[in-house]
Short mmCIF file of C-alpha atoms in Angstrom, two decimals:
data_model
loop_
_atom_site.label_atom_id
_atom_site.label_comp_id
_atom_site.label_asym_id
_atom_site.label_seq_id
_atom_site.Cartn_x
_atom_site.Cartn_y
_atom_site.Cartn_z
CA MET V 1 54.54 43.21 -19.90
CA GLY V 2 54.55 40.12 -18.01
CA GLN V 3 56.01 41.47 -14.95
CA ALA V 4 53.49 43.85 -14.83
CA GLY V 5 50.67 41.52 -15.38
CA CYS V 6 51.81 39.15 -12.92
CA LYS V 7 52.32 42.39 -10.47
CA ARG V 8 48.16 42.75 -11.15
CA LEU V 9 47.70 39.27 -10.44
CA SER V 10 49.11 39.24 -7.08
CA GLN V 11 47.70 42.49 -5.88
CA SER V 12 43.89 41.31 -6.97
CA LEU V 13 44.65 38.50 -4.58
CA PHE V 14 43.89 41.13 -1.85
CA ASP V 15 41.26 42.48 -3.18
CA TYR V 16 37.35 42.66 -1.96
CA LYS V 17 34.50 43.10 -3.65
CA THR V 18 31.11 43.64 -2.53
CA GLU V 19 27.73 44.23 -3.94
CA LYS V 20 26.19 47.41 -5.01
CA TYR V 21 22.44 47.66 -4.08
CA VAL V 22 19.70 49.95 -5.86
CA ILE V 23 16.69 50.75 -4.27
CA ALA V 24 13.77 51.43 -6.43
CA LYS V 25 11.10 53.66 -5.01
CA ASN V 26 8.33 51.60 -6.52
CA LYS V 27 5.22 50.82 -4.86
CA LYS V 28 3.86 47.95 -7.13
CA VAL V 29 7.45 45.99 -7.24
CA GLY V 30 7.56 46.69 -3.77
CA LEU V 31 4.23 45.41 -2.82
CA LEU V 32 4.86 42.19 -5.22
CA TYR V 33 8.43 41.70 -3.62
CA ARG V 34 6.71 41.48 0.33
CA LEU V 35 3.94 39.24 -1.23
CA LEU V 36 6.46 36.60 -2.40
CA GLN V 37 8.51 36.86 0.67
CA VAL V 38 5.02 36.49 2.82
CA SER V 39 4.38 33.62 0.78
CA ILE V 40 7.67 32.10 0.65
CA LEU V 41 7.24 32.14 4.74
CA THR V 42 4.48 30.92 4.84
CA TYR V 43 4.99 28.17 2.84
CA LEU V 44 8.51 27.31 4.77
CA VAL V 45 6.43 27.69 7.99
CA ALA V 46 3.11 25.79 7.66
CA TRP V 47 4.11 23.19 4.68
CA VAL V 48 7.78 22.57 5.32
CA PHE V 49 7.84 22.29 9.24
CA LEU V 50 3.88 22.14 10.32
CA VAL V 51 2.34 19.86 7.96
CA LYS V 52 5.86 17.67 6.44
CA LYS V 53 7.54 18.34 9.69
CA GLY V 54 11.06 18.90 8.08
CA TYR V 55 12.64 19.31 11.25
CA GLN V 56 12.40 15.56 11.68
CA ASP V 57 14.53 13.07 10.84
CA ILE V 58 12.60 10.08 9.21
CA ASP V 59 12.63 6.26 9.64
CA THR V 60 10.49 4.47 6.88
CA SER V 61 12.36 0.81 7.30
CA LEU V 62 9.42 -0.58 9.48
CA GLN V 63 10.34 -4.08 11.07
CA SER V 64 6.93 -5.64 11.63
CA SER V 65 5.59 -9.48 12.64
CA VAL V 66 1.68 -10.23 12.09
CA ILE V 67 0.34 -13.07 14.00
CA THR V 68 -3.60 -13.94 13.38
CA LYS V 69 -6.12 -16.31 15.01
CA VAL V 70 -9.73 -16.84 14.01
CA LYS V 71 -12.39 -18.33 16.32
CA GLY V 72 -15.69 -19.27 15.76
CA VAL V 73 -17.78 -22.57 15.46
CA THR V 74 -20.92 -23.54 13.61
CA PHE V 75 -22.97 -26.54 12.39
CA THR V 76 -23.62 -28.01 8.89
CA ASN V 77 -26.01 -30.96 8.02
CA THR V 78 -25.29 -32.12 4.24
CA SER V 79 -25.89 -34.88 2.14
CA GLU V 80 -22.06 -35.55 1.35
CA LEU V 81 -20.55 -34.58 4.91
CA GLY V 82 -23.84 -35.53 7.09
CA GLU V 83 -24.04 -33.90 10.55
CA ARG V 84 -20.82 -31.74 11.10
CA LEU V 85 -19.51 -29.36 13.56
CA TRP V 86 -16.89 -27.10 12.13
CA ASP V 87 -14.01 -25.31 14.17
CA VAL V 88 -10.97 -23.30 13.56
CA ALA V 89 -9.05 -26.33 12.46
CA ASP V 90 -11.51 -27.20 9.72
CA TYR V 91 -11.93 -24.10 7.97
CA VAL V 92 -8.75 -21.86 8.56
CA ILE V 93 -5.67 -22.38 6.14
CA PRO V 94 -2.98 -22.30 6.80
CA PRO V 95 -3.52 -23.32 10.62
CA GLN V 96 -0.40 -21.58 11.96
CA GLY V 97 -1.59 -17.97 11.90
CA GLU V 98 0.23 -15.53 9.33
CA ASN V 99 -0.44 -12.47 7.59
CA ILE V 100 -2.15 -14.20 4.71
CA PHE V 101 -4.65 -16.74 5.65
CA PHE V 102 -8.06 -17.91 4.13
CA VAL V 103 -11.23 -18.73 5.74
CA ILE V 104 -13.72 -21.30 4.15
CA THR V 105 -17.18 -20.15 3.43
CA ASN V 106 -18.55 -22.84 0.74
CA LEU V 107 -17.63 -26.08 -0.66
CA ILE V 108 -18.22 -28.28 -3.25
CA VAL V 109 -17.84 -32.06 -1.96
CA THR V 110 -16.96 -34.95 -4.05
CA PRO V 111 -16.51 -38.09 -1.41
CA ASN V 112 -15.08 -41.51 -1.85
CA GLN V 113 -12.71 -40.88 -4.86
CA ARG V 114 -10.11 -43.90 -5.76
CA GLN V 115 -7.70 -44.34 -8.67
CA GLU V 116 -9.31 -46.29 -11.43
CA THR V 117 -11.10 -45.61 -14.51
CA CYS V 118 -14.14 -43.74 -15.26
CA ALA V 119 -15.67 -41.38 -17.43
CA GLU V 120 -14.47 -37.85 -17.83
CA SER V 121 -16.79 -34.72 -16.91
CA GLU V 122 -18.64 -33.54 -20.22
CA ASN V 123 -17.88 -30.44 -18.81
CA ILE V 124 -14.25 -30.60 -20.02
CA PRO V 125 -14.16 -29.78 -23.87
CA ASP V 126 -10.97 -31.89 -24.86
CA ALA V 127 -12.58 -34.59 -23.34
CA LEU V 128 -15.46 -35.03 -25.99
CA CYS V 129 -15.25 -38.07 -28.66
CA TYR V 130 -17.11 -39.95 -31.13
CA GLU V 131 -14.93 -42.96 -31.27
CA ASP V 132 -12.10 -44.73 -29.38
CA SER V 133 -9.20 -42.86 -31.93
CA ASP V 134 -10.61 -39.62 -30.49
CA CYS V 135 -9.02 -40.75 -27.26
CA PRO V 136 -5.01 -41.58 -27.98
CA PRO V 137 -4.35 -43.62 -24.65
CA GLY V 138 -1.69 -42.47 -22.27
CA GLU V 139 -2.27 -38.88 -22.98
CA PRO V 140 -3.67 -36.52 -20.36
CA ILE V 141 -6.60 -34.45 -20.97
CA MET V 142 -5.79 -30.55 -21.15
CA ALA V 143 -7.63 -28.92 -18.08
CA GLY V 144 -9.12 -32.22 -17.22
CA ASN V 145 -8.71 -34.88 -14.51
CA GLY V 146 -7.03 -37.83 -15.60
CA VAL V 147 -5.04 -39.61 -18.32
CA ARG V 148 -7.07 -41.32 -21.31
CA THR V 149 -7.44 -44.89 -21.88
CA GLY V 150 -8.10 -45.36 -25.29
CA ARG V 151 -12.01 -45.86 -25.20
CA CYS V 152 -15.04 -43.63 -25.93
CA LEU V 153 -17.70 -43.93 -23.60
CA GLN V 154 -20.90 -43.19 -24.87
CA SER V 155 -24.18 -42.83 -22.95
CA GLY V 156 -27.70 -44.00 -24.15
CA ASN V 157 -28.29 -43.59 -27.80
CA THR V 158 -26.06 -40.86 -28.64
CA GLN V 159 -23.34 -40.65 -30.94
CA ARG V 160 -20.97 -38.34 -28.78
CA GLY V 161 -19.44 -39.38 -25.70
CA THR V 162 -16.50 -38.50 -23.30
CA CYS V 163 -13.14 -40.44 -23.02
CA GLU V 164 -12.67 -42.90 -20.39
CA ILE V 165 -9.72 -41.85 -17.90
CA PHE V 166 -7.74 -43.20 -15.38
CA ALA V 167 -8.06 -40.71 -12.79
CA TRP V 168 -9.51 -39.99 -8.84
CA CYS V 169 -13.06 -41.52 -9.72
CA PRO V 170 -15.80 -40.30 -9.84
CA VAL V 171 -14.45 -36.82 -11.01
CA GLU V 172 -15.86 -33.82 -9.75
CA THR V 173 -19.40 -32.99 -11.40
CA LYS V 174 -21.19 -30.74 -9.23
CA SER V 175 -21.70 -27.18 -9.48
CA ARG V 176 -21.24 -24.31 -6.71
CA PRO V 177 -24.15 -24.08 -4.20
CA GLU V 178 -26.76 -21.53 -4.40
CA LYS V 179 -26.12 -20.65 -0.53
CA PRO V 180 -22.65 -20.88 1.34
CA LEU V 181 -22.26 -23.80 3.45
CA LEU V 182 -20.79 -21.68 6.43
CA GLY V 183 -23.02 -18.78 6.14
CA LYS V 184 -22.85 -18.11 9.58
CA ALA V 185 -19.23 -17.30 9.36
CA GLU V 186 -19.86 -13.61 9.70
CA ASP V 187 -20.05 -13.97 13.57
CA PHE V 188 -16.35 -15.42 13.64
CA THR V 189 -13.95 -13.00 14.98
CA ILE V 190 -10.16 -12.12 13.71
CA TYR V 191 -7.44 -11.76 16.30
CA ILE V 192 -4.63 -9.91 14.67
CA LYS V 193 -1.70 -9.24 16.59
CA ASN V 194 0.81 -6.70 15.20
CA PHE V 195 4.78 -5.78 16.60
CA ILE V 196 6.72 -3.05 15.12
CA HIS V 197 9.99 -1.80 15.35
CA PHE V 198 11.81 1.52 13.94
CA PRO V 199 15.38 0.45 14.02
CA LYS V 200 16.91 4.31 13.30
CA PHE V 201 14.90 5.25 16.86
CA ASN V 202 15.15 1.76 18.58
CA PHE V 203 11.58 2.50 19.11
CA SER V 204 8.90 -0.73 19.46
CA LYS V 205 5.09 -0.96 19.92
CA THR V 206 2.30 -3.52 19.62
CA ASN V 207 -1.18 -2.91 18.50
CA VAL V 208 -2.24 -4.91 21.61
CA LEU V 209 -3.06 -3.44 24.93
CA ASP V 210 -0.43 -3.94 27.84
CA THR V 211 -2.50 -5.34 30.36
CA LYS V 212 -2.49 -8.42 32.76
CA ASP V 213 -6.33 -8.88 32.61
CA ARG V 214 -6.24 -12.16 30.89
CA ASP V 215 -10.08 -11.70 30.34
CA PHE V 216 -9.82 -8.24 28.24
CA LEU V 217 -9.30 -10.11 24.67
CA LYS V 218 -12.03 -12.63 25.68
CA SER V 219 -14.54 -9.80 25.84
CA CYS V 220 -13.29 -6.89 23.78
CA ARG V 221 -14.08 -5.98 20.17
CA PHE V 222 -12.34 -3.44 18.21
CA GLY V 223 -14.04 -0.06 18.05
CA THR V 224 -13.27 3.60 18.84
CA LYS V 225 -13.28 3.18 22.62
CA ASN V 226 -11.09 -0.14 22.04
CA PRO V 227 -8.33 0.87 19.73
CA TYR V 228 -5.91 -1.59 20.97
CA CYS V 229 -8.25 -4.66 20.97
CA PRO V 230 -7.36 -6.01 17.39
CA ILE V 231 -10.42 -8.49 17.43
CA PHE V 232 -12.63 -7.94 14.47
CA ARG V 233 -16.05 -9.64 13.38
CA LEU V 234 -15.61 -11.22 10.07
CA GLY V 235 -18.98 -9.90 8.81
CA SER V 236 -17.82 -6.23 9.95
CA VAL V 237 -14.59 -6.22 8.23
CA VAL V 238 -16.41 -7.56 5.10
CA SER V 239 -19.15 -4.72 5.52
CA TRP V 240 -16.18 -2.00 6.16
CA THR V 241 -15.17 -2.79 2.55
CA GLY V 242 -18.46 -2.10 0.96
CA SER V 243 -19.34 -5.78 0.15
CA ASN V 244 -22.01 -8.30 1.34
CA PHE V 245 -20.99 -11.10 3.34
CA GLN V 246 -22.97 -13.95 1.94
CA GLU V 247 -22.30 -12.73 -1.79
CA ILE V 248 -18.52 -12.91 -0.96
CA ALA V 249 -18.96 -15.97 0.91
CA LEU V 250 -20.57 -17.74 -1.89
CA GLN V 251 -18.05 -17.11 -4.88
CA GLY V 252 -14.99 -16.00 -2.66
CA GLY V 253 -12.85 -12.89 -2.61
CA VAL V 254 -9.89 -11.14 -1.26
CA ILE V 255 -9.74 -8.79 1.70
CA GLY V 256 -6.89 -6.43 2.17
CA ILE V 257 -6.44 -5.26 5.93
CA GLN V 258 -3.86 -2.36 6.15
CA ILE V 259 -2.21 -1.42 9.43
CA GLU V 260 -0.78 1.87 9.42
CA TRP V 261 1.74 3.41 11.97
CA ASN V 262 2.74 7.17 11.79
CA CYS V 263 4.72 7.98 14.66
CA ASP V 264 5.96 11.47 15.87
CA LEU V 265 8.56 10.45 18.43
CA ASP V 266 8.64 14.14 19.44
CA LYS V 267 5.55 13.27 21.40
CA ALA V 268 4.80 10.64 24.25
CA PRO V 269 4.90 6.86 23.03
CA SER V 270 0.90 6.80 23.72
CA GLU V 271 0.39 9.42 20.87
CA CYS V 272 1.87 6.67 18.37
CA ASN V 273 -1.50 4.55 17.26
CA PRO V 274 -2.50 2.24 14.63
CA ARG V 275 -4.68 3.15 12.03
CA TYR V 276 -6.61 0.45 10.17
CA TYR V 277 -7.98 0.40 6.44
CA PHE V 278 -9.93 -2.29 4.91
CA SER V 279 -10.23 -2.57 1.22
CA ARG V 280 -11.88 -5.62 -1.22
CA LEU V 281 -8.40 -6.30 -3.48
CA ASP V 282 -10.20 -8.72 -5.99
CA ARG V 283 -11.86 -7.54 -8.89
CA ARG V 284 -15.50 -7.76 -8.76
CA PHE V 285 -16.93 -8.53 -12.16
CA PRO V 286 -20.68 -7.93 -12.63
CA GLY V 287 -23.32 -11.03 -12.82
CA ASN V 288 -21.96 -14.77 -12.58
CA SER V 289 -18.56 -13.95 -14.69
CA VAL V 290 -16.25 -16.90 -14.33
CA SER V 291 -13.47 -14.72 -13.44
CA SER V 292 -15.19 -13.67 -10.07
CA GLY V 293 -14.24 -14.70 -6.48
CA TYR V 294 -11.59 -17.17 -5.18
CA ASN V 295 -11.52 -20.78 -4.68
CA PHE V 296 -9.10 -23.69 -4.59
CA ARG V 297 -9.11 -27.48 -4.05
CA PHE V 298 -7.69 -29.68 -1.54
CA ALA V 299 -8.28 -33.29 -0.25
CA LYS V 300 -8.24 -35.53 2.81
CA TYR V 301 -6.86 -39.02 2.33
CA TYR V 302 -7.56 -42.14 3.87
CA ARG V 303 -7.33 -45.99 3.70
CA ASP V 304 -9.85 -48.36 3.83
CA GLU V 305 -9.88 -51.86 5.53
CA ALA V 306 -7.87 -53.52 2.78
CA GLY V 307 -5.25 -50.76 2.96
CA VAL V 308 -6.45 -49.01 -0.25
CA GLU V 309 -6.01 -45.08 -0.56
CA PHE V 310 -9.37 -43.05 -0.96
CA ARG V 311 -9.78 -39.44 -0.40
CA THR V 312 -12.46 -36.71 -0.28
CA LEU V 313 -11.84 -33.47 -2.72
CA MET V 314 -13.03 -30.42 -1.65
CA LYS V 315 -13.28 -27.24 -3.97
CA ALA V 316 -13.05 -24.31 -1.33
CA TYR V 317 -14.55 -21.17 -1.69
CA GLY V 318 -14.01 -18.44 0.82
CA ILE V 319 -12.37 -15.18 1.96
CA ARG V 320 -8.68 -14.70 1.40
CA PHE V 321 -7.13 -12.10 4.14
CA ASP V 322 -4.01 -10.04 3.15
CA VAL V 323 -2.92 -8.10 6.46
CA MET V 324 -0.40 -5.70 5.33
CA VAL V 325 1.84 -2.93 7.67
CA ASN V 326 3.47 -0.04 6.76
CA GLY V 327 4.26 3.33 8.65
CA ARG V 328 7.40 5.99 9.26
CA ALA V 329 8.47 7.54 12.50
CA GLY V 330 9.72 10.85 12.75
CA LYS V 331 12.10 12.61 15.48
CA PHE V 332 13.79 15.85 15.71
CA SER V 333 17.14 16.32 14.19
CA ILE V 334 19.09 19.56 13.62
CA ILE V 335 20.62 18.19 10.22
CA PRO V 336 17.18 18.45 8.22
CA THR V 337 16.26 21.57 10.34
CA ILE V 338 19.16 23.19 8.44
CA ILE V 339 18.74 21.71 5.37
CA ASN V 340 15.08 23.10 5.17
CA LEU V 341 15.90 26.29 6.48
CA ALA V 342 18.70 26.64 3.99
CA SER V 343 16.10 25.83 1.26
CA GLY V 344 13.86 28.80 2.81
CA VAL V 345 16.64 31.61 2.62
CA ALA V 346 17.50 30.33 -1.11
CA LEU V 347 14.00 30.81 -2.01
CA MET V 348 13.84 34.18 -0.70
CA GLY V 349 16.60 34.94 -3.42
CA VAL V 350 14.04 33.51 -6.05
CA GLY V 351 11.56 36.26 -4.81
CA SER V 352 14.24 38.73 -5.57
CA PHE V 353 15.45 37.70 -9.29
CA PHE V 354 11.55 37.34 -9.73
CA CYS V 355 11.25 41.16 -8.82
CA ASP V 356 14.27 42.26 -10.88
CA LEU V 357 12.90 40.77 -14.04
CA VAL V 358 9.48 42.74 -13.78
CA LEU V 359 11.92 45.95 -12.74
CA ILE V 360 13.97 46.15 -15.58
CA TYR V 361 11.76 44.41 -18.56
CA PHE V 362 7.72 44.44 -17.78
CA ILE V 363 7.47 48.07 -16.32
CA LYS V 364 7.17 51.47 -18.23
CA LYS V 365 10.49 52.86 -16.79
CA SER V 366 12.17 49.53 -17.47
CA ASN V 367 15.17 51.27 -19.34
CA PHE V 368 15.72 53.97 -16.59
CA TYR V 369 16.00 51.00 -13.81
CA ARG V 370 18.15 49.24 -15.93
CA ASN V 371 20.45 51.73 -16.47
CA LYS V 372 20.84 52.52 -12.73
CA LYS V 373 21.29 48.40 -12.05
CA TYR V 374 23.75 47.83 -14.68
CA GLU V 375 26.77 50.23 -14.88
CA GLU V 376 29.20 49.98 -18.17
CA ALA V 377 32.94 50.58 -17.08
CA ARG V 378 35.25 51.41 -19.32
CA SER V 379 39.44 51.89 -19.08
CA SER V 380 40.47 55.29 -19.21
CA HIS V 381 43.81 57.39 -18.25
CA ALA V 382 41.56 60.56 -17.34
CA GLY V 383 41.50 61.97 -14.20
CA ASN V 384 44.94 60.60 -13.23
CA GLY V 385 43.79 57.63 -11.42
CA LYS V 386 41.37 59.71 -8.98
CA VAL V 387 38.03 58.70 -8.19
CA SER V 388 35.14 61.23 -7.48
CA VAL V 389 32.92 61.22 -4.11
CA GLU V 390 29.89 59.72 -6.30
CA GLN V 391 31.71 56.98 -7.83
CA MET V 392 32.75 55.77 -4.38
CA GLN V 393 29.10 55.52 -3.20
CA ASP V 394 27.61 51.97 -2.35
CA LEU V 395 24.21 52.74 -1.99
CA GLN V 396 22.19 54.72 -4.59
CA THR V 397 18.62 55.56 -4.13
CA VAL V 398 16.35 55.62 -7.39
CA GLU V 399 12.98 57.16 -7.33
CA ALA V 400 10.18 56.77 -10.10
#
């Protein structure tokens, strides 16, 4: 038995097996099969290759650099600052032109602050007091402006007062102006220069027109006729987000500028063009919500003739701009082409599998087709090892 088994095993190594096909003459299943083939072929050609460009190798590791410049001047005349001309060095923070920058449009100015003692603001709940014991010395006031000195300062005949503090005095007490200080800033311009590089394909480009004309950037403005003039009017950028400039200039806000590069490198480099999208990033709350807007404080420091330091405190409201860049590049490659073609061929097999299920389980003569598709082989000595011609047929035709 052992030798016979080994002999059969060695002989089977040289056997060749092939499939047996059954052709079912059923028009409904045949039509379903062709519809599935056409659907899979349409998906493969239209979606995979034409829309998604499945024949391309993709690079999404975009390397990008952004340089920004704001230009414009305006004039104001206020009681705190007097007559003043505002240029880019006054209202743009930070000045070095990064992809995130801030344009001041409104201010609360507290001039001539010095380090001394004064009454804390009445708007600070933790600063309210009735007697000196309510103001323990040396303790800072939460969300306040300084450190308690131990005295409770009462004004007039009222019993309630505020703690005396050591701080930059006088403290800020003014509320936000009803009109933006730099309301004419909507006519300022923003210059956004963007360099990109796709390392996989060694492809680089910029969003500025390659020209030797020095006056080009001085006179052009961004538009459909000048897509390579990235100079935007400030008021237009805000309006493209669906916001009102005077409203956002009053209390501040955050604007997103997205530059998107989708490059088909099988075409000419001139076909790789940037697209710009503008959106309001901060949440706009209804009414005069305390959560609305964007602001921060900064100070400018000076020294008087005696060498004593003093400062001007500014609470700045304005528009913060976030410039974001993303993109992808694609170029023909044989490897993704072969992979997607093989996937399409595999999907064709799914159509055959689905039609087999319908044929042997869901139609009226399913038993008949099942018996023709699957044959039961039994071991027998009858026939002395001879096989009839009918048993050797590789192809059977089954008619419904």
